[in-house]
Structures are given as C-alpha cells and as structure tokens.
PDB file of C-alpha atoms in Angstrom:
ATOM      1  CA  GLN S   1     -10.306   7.986 -15.231  1.00 92.00           C
ATOM      2  CA  VAL S   2      -9.027   5.727 -12.470  1.00 95.00           C
ATOM      3  CA  GLN S   3      -6.370   7.322 -10.289  1.00 97.00           C
ATOM      4  CA  LEU S   4      -4.354   6.111  -7.308  1.00 98.00           C
ATOM      5  CA  VAL S   5      -2.002   8.709  -5.852  1.00 98.00           C
ATOM      6  CA  GLU S   6       0.447   7.763  -3.096  1.00 98.00           C
ATOM      7  CA  SER S   7       1.921  10.270  -0.674  1.00 98.00           C
ATOM      8  CA  GLY S   8       3.766  10.367   2.634  1.00 98.00           C
ATOM      9  CA  GLY S   9       7.080   8.829   1.655  1.00 98.00           C
ATOM     10  CA  GLY S  10      10.414  10.305   2.636  1.00 98.00           C
ATOM     11  CA  SER S  11      13.701   9.704   4.418  1.00 98.00           C
ATOM     12  CA  VAL S  12      13.835   8.618   8.055  1.00 98.00           C
ATOM     13  CA  GLN S  13      16.333   7.154  10.508  1.00 98.00           C
ATOM     14  CA  PRO S  14      16.093   3.538  11.658  1.00 98.00           C
ATOM     15  CA  GLY S  15      13.392   3.233  14.292  1.00 98.00           C
ATOM     16  CA  GLY S  16      11.406   6.112  12.840  1.00 98.00           C
ATOM     17  CA  SER S  17       7.857   6.176  11.497  1.00 98.00           C
ATOM     18  CA  LEU S  18       6.014   7.195   8.357  1.00 98.00           C
ATOM     19  CA  ARG S  19       2.382   7.075   7.290  1.00 98.00           C
ATOM     20  CA  LEU S  20       1.660   6.501   3.620  1.00 98.00           C
ATOM     21  CA  SER S  21      -1.635   7.502   2.026  1.00 98.00           C
ATOM     22  CA  CYS S  22      -3.249   6.463  -1.239  1.00 98.00           C
ATOM     23  CA  ALA S  23      -6.016   8.688  -2.575  1.00 98.00           C
ATOM     24  CA  ALA S  24      -8.350   6.879  -4.974  1.00 98.00           C
ATOM     25  CA  SER S  25     -10.720   8.312  -7.546  1.00 98.00           C
ATOM     26  CA  GLY S  26     -12.575   7.296 -10.693  1.00 97.00           C
ATOM     27  CA  PHE S  27     -14.027   4.035  -9.372  1.00 96.00           C
ATOM     28  CA  THR S  28     -16.139   2.659  -6.545  1.00 96.00           C
ATOM     29  CA  PHE S  29     -13.441   2.407  -3.897  1.00 97.00           C
ATOM     30  CA  SER S  30     -15.460   0.279  -1.463  1.00 97.00           C
ATOM     31  CA  SER S  31     -15.890  -2.460  -4.092  1.00 96.00           C
ATOM     32  CA  TYR S  32     -12.142  -3.106  -4.372  1.00 97.00           C
ATOM     33  CA  ALA S  33      -9.648  -4.932  -2.219  1.00 97.00           C
ATOM     34  CA  MET S  34      -6.626  -2.716  -1.596  1.00 98.00           C
ATOM     35  CA  SER S  35      -2.980  -3.454  -0.940  1.00 98.00           C
ATOM     36  CA  TRP S  36       0.500  -2.016  -0.573  1.00 98.00           C
ATOM     37  CA  HIS S  37       3.485  -3.433  -2.450  1.00 98.00           C
ATOM     38  CA  ARG S  38       7.128  -2.426  -2.478  1.00 98.00           C
ATOM     39  CA  GLN S  39       9.974  -2.773  -4.924  1.00 98.00           C
ATOM     40  CA  VAL S  40      13.749  -2.481  -4.685  1.00 98.00           C
ATOM     41  CA  PRO S  41      15.862  -2.047  -7.836  1.00 95.00           C
ATOM     42  CA  GLY S  42      16.727  -5.432  -9.296  1.00 96.00           C
ATOM     43  CA  LYS S  43      13.968  -7.267  -7.446  1.00 97.00           C
ATOM     44  CA  GLU S  44      10.338  -8.054  -8.176  1.00 97.00           C
ATOM     45  CA  ARG S  45       7.526  -6.053  -6.655  1.00 97.00           C
ATOM     46  CA  ALA S  46       6.385  -7.770  -3.448  1.00 98.00           C
ATOM     47  CA  LEU S  47       3.202  -7.638  -1.381  1.00 98.00           C
ATOM     48  CA  VAL S  48       3.498  -5.796   1.924  1.00 98.00           C
ATOM     49  CA  ALA S  49      -0.085  -5.727   3.213  1.00 98.00           C
ATOM     50  CA  ALA S  50      -3.613  -6.236   1.913  1.00 98.00           C
ATOM     51  CA  ILE S  51      -7.072  -5.299   3.158  1.00 98.00           C
ATOM     52  CA  SER S  52     -10.498  -6.500   2.094  1.00 97.00           C
ATOM     53  CA  ARG S  53     -13.306  -4.309   0.796  1.00 96.00           C
ATOM     54  CA  GLY S  54     -14.898  -3.757   4.184  1.00 93.00           C
ATOM     55  CA  GLY S  55     -11.616  -3.592   6.072  1.00 95.00           C
ATOM     56  CA  THR S  56     -12.182  -6.730   8.147  1.00 95.00           C
ATOM     57  CA  GLY S  57      -9.763  -9.039   6.333  1.00 97.00           C
ATOM     58  CA  ILE S  58      -6.086  -8.069   6.614  1.00 98.00           C
ATOM     59  CA  ASN S  59      -2.816  -9.791   5.751  1.00 98.00           C
ATOM     60  CA  TYR S  60       0.833  -8.750   6.138  1.00 98.00           C
ATOM     61  CA  THR S  61       4.069 -10.158   4.867  1.00 98.00           C
ATOM     62  CA  ASP S  62       6.014 -11.693   7.765  1.00 98.00           C
ATOM     63  CA  SER S  63       8.787  -9.108   7.806  1.00 98.00           C
ATOM     64  CA  VAL S  64       6.423  -6.225   8.660  1.00 98.00           C
ATOM     65  CA  LYS S  65       4.069  -7.921  11.124  1.00 98.00           C
ATOM     66  CA  GLY S  66       3.873  -5.986  14.366  1.00 98.00           C
ATOM     67  CA  ARG S  67       5.400  -2.881  12.794  1.00 98.00           C
ATOM     68  CA  PHE S  68       3.076  -1.881   9.930  1.00 98.00           C
ATOM     69  CA  THR S  69      -0.682  -1.314   9.990  1.00 98.00           C
ATOM     70  CA  ILE S  70      -2.864  -1.155   6.889  1.00 98.00           C
ATOM     71  CA  SER S  71      -6.241   0.573   7.060  1.00 98.00           C
ATOM     72  CA  ARG S  72      -8.826   2.163   4.803  1.00 98.00           C
ATOM     73  CA  ASP S  73     -11.451   4.865   5.050  1.00 98.00           C
ATOM     74  CA  ASN S  74     -14.128   4.106   2.480  1.00 97.00           C
ATOM     75  CA  ALA S  75     -15.899   7.409   3.170  1.00 97.00           C
ATOM     76  CA  LYS S  76     -12.723   9.243   2.132  1.00 98.00           C
ATOM     77  CA  ASN S  77     -11.677   6.836  -0.649  1.00 98.00           C
ATOM     78  CA  THR S  78      -8.278   6.557   0.989  1.00 98.00           C
ATOM     79  CA  LEU S  79      -5.909   3.705   1.890  1.00 98.00           C
ATOM     80  CA  TYR S  80      -3.233   4.064   4.576  1.00 98.00           C
ATOM     81  CA  LEU S  81      -0.072   2.300   5.703  1.00 98.00           C
ATOM     82  CA  GLN S  82       1.291   3.226   9.118  1.00 98.00           C
ATOM     83  CA  MET S  83       4.944   2.169   9.303  1.00 98.00           C
ATOM     84  CA  ASN S  84       6.662   2.103  12.699  1.00 98.00           C
ATOM     85  CA  SER S  85      10.079   0.877  13.854  1.00 98.00           C
ATOM     86  CA  LEU S  86      11.406   1.262  10.341  1.00 98.00           C
ATOM     87  CA  LYS S  87      14.501  -0.661   9.302  1.00 98.00           C
ATOM     88  CA  PRO S  88      16.962  -0.088   6.450  1.00 98.00           C
ATOM     89  CA  GLU S  89      15.548  -3.202   4.754  1.00 98.00           C
ATOM     90  CA  ASP S  90      12.217  -1.368   4.424  1.00 98.00           C
ATOM     91  CA  THR S  91      13.802   1.011   1.917  1.00 98.00           C
ATOM     92  CA  ALA S  92      11.860   0.713  -1.340  1.00 98.00           C
ATOM     93  CA  VAL S  93       9.341   2.357  -3.608  1.00 98.00           C
ATOM     94  CA  TYR S  94       5.891   1.689  -2.158  1.00 98.00           C
ATOM     95  CA  TYR S  95       2.918   1.232  -4.487  1.00 98.00           C
ATOM     96  CA  CYS S  96      -0.826   1.288  -3.889  1.00 98.00           C
ATOM     97  CA  ASN S  97      -2.967  -1.339  -5.636  1.00 98.00           C
ATOM     98  CA  ALA S  98      -6.716  -1.727  -6.177  1.00 98.00           C
ATOM     99  CA  ARG S  99      -8.118  -5.068  -7.321  1.00 97.00           C
ATOM    100  CA  ARG S 100     -11.544  -6.531  -8.005  1.00 95.00           C
ATOM    101  CA  PHE S 101     -12.333 -10.022  -9.220  1.00 90.00           C
ATOM    102  CA  GLY S 102     -15.452 -10.318 -11.349  1.00 83.00           C
ATOM    103  CA  VAL S 103     -16.180 -11.338 -14.896  1.00 81.00           C
ATOM    104  CA  HIS S 104     -12.674 -10.008 -15.491  1.00 89.00           C
ATOM    105  CA  LEU S 105      -9.831  -8.846 -13.276  1.00 92.00           C
ATOM    106  CA  GLU S 106      -9.624  -5.125 -12.605  1.00 93.00           C
ATOM    107  CA  ASP S 107      -6.174  -4.184 -11.347  1.00 95.00           C
ATOM    108  CA  TYR S 108      -4.928  -0.633 -10.849  1.00 97.00           C
ATOM    109  CA  TRP S 109      -1.626   0.798  -9.598  1.00 98.00           C
ATOM    110  CA  GLY S 110      -0.398   4.124  -8.340  1.00 98.00           C
ATOM    111  CA  GLN S 111       2.852   5.795  -9.334  1.00 98.00           C
ATOM    112  CA  GLY S 112       4.719   4.899  -6.151  1.00 98.00           C
ATOM    113  CA  THR S 113       6.347   6.833  -3.329  1.00 98.00           C
ATOM    114  CA  GLN S 114       9.946   6.447  -2.151  1.00 98.00           C
ATOM    115  CA  VAL S 115      10.711   5.364   1.412  1.00 98.00           C
ATOM    116  CA  THR S 116      14.345   5.540   2.517  1.00 98.00           C
ATOM    117  CA  VAL S 117      15.513   4.347   5.945  1.00 98.00           C
ATOM    118  CA  SER S 118      19.137   5.157   6.732  1.00 97.00           C
ATOM    119  CA  SER S 119      21.420   6.703   9.309  1.00 93.00           C
TER     120      SER S 119
END
C-alpha cells in the first residue's frame, strides 16, 4: 500500500516561511525521483521542484528559484520543501509526487496540503 502524506501547510503573511514534508511508505523510496507540484482552482497542476533519487539532481520552476529548497532524506523516507519569502502568488494546494521510469511508469501522488499567503 503506497502512501504519500503531506504536512506542514498553513496560513502565513507575505515574507513568511513554511516547511512542507512528505512522508512516504509502501515502496522503495530511494528508487524514485520525487517532486512537489501545486494547483490553484481553475488551473492545471504545475511542477514546483524536483529531486533525483540520490538528491544530486534538482530543478525548480523559475518563480520559486532562490526562495524554495527541495531536499530528501532517504533514511527517513521523507521529502521536504522549505519555502521562504512567500508571496501571495504561492497560494495553492501543494502535492507530493513519486515517479519511477522502468518497464512501465510508476507515478504516485499525495492528498495535498493547503498553503495560503495573505495579509
């Protein structure tokens, strides 16, 4: 039973910080690339940041570069997203994703956690 459970969302003022966590279970975490995506009502889910299996390959969408940091702890089966200098445009539901390309694509999603940035 594959599970991805996000936590750490909430409401903050512009300029504030949050750290999201994604606890993984039911699969070999270190064999999967991980990523964070976000979605606003009426828009498609969009990639925020991605990290390779070993944590050495990292990519961010342009709008969060310099403000967000993705990381993973394979010993704890946990993915993180440190979000600093938050802006109202960062308001969204944030989702954790696990993906592995092999004979077939394995693609798993968490339930999402709400992040709201407002004054």
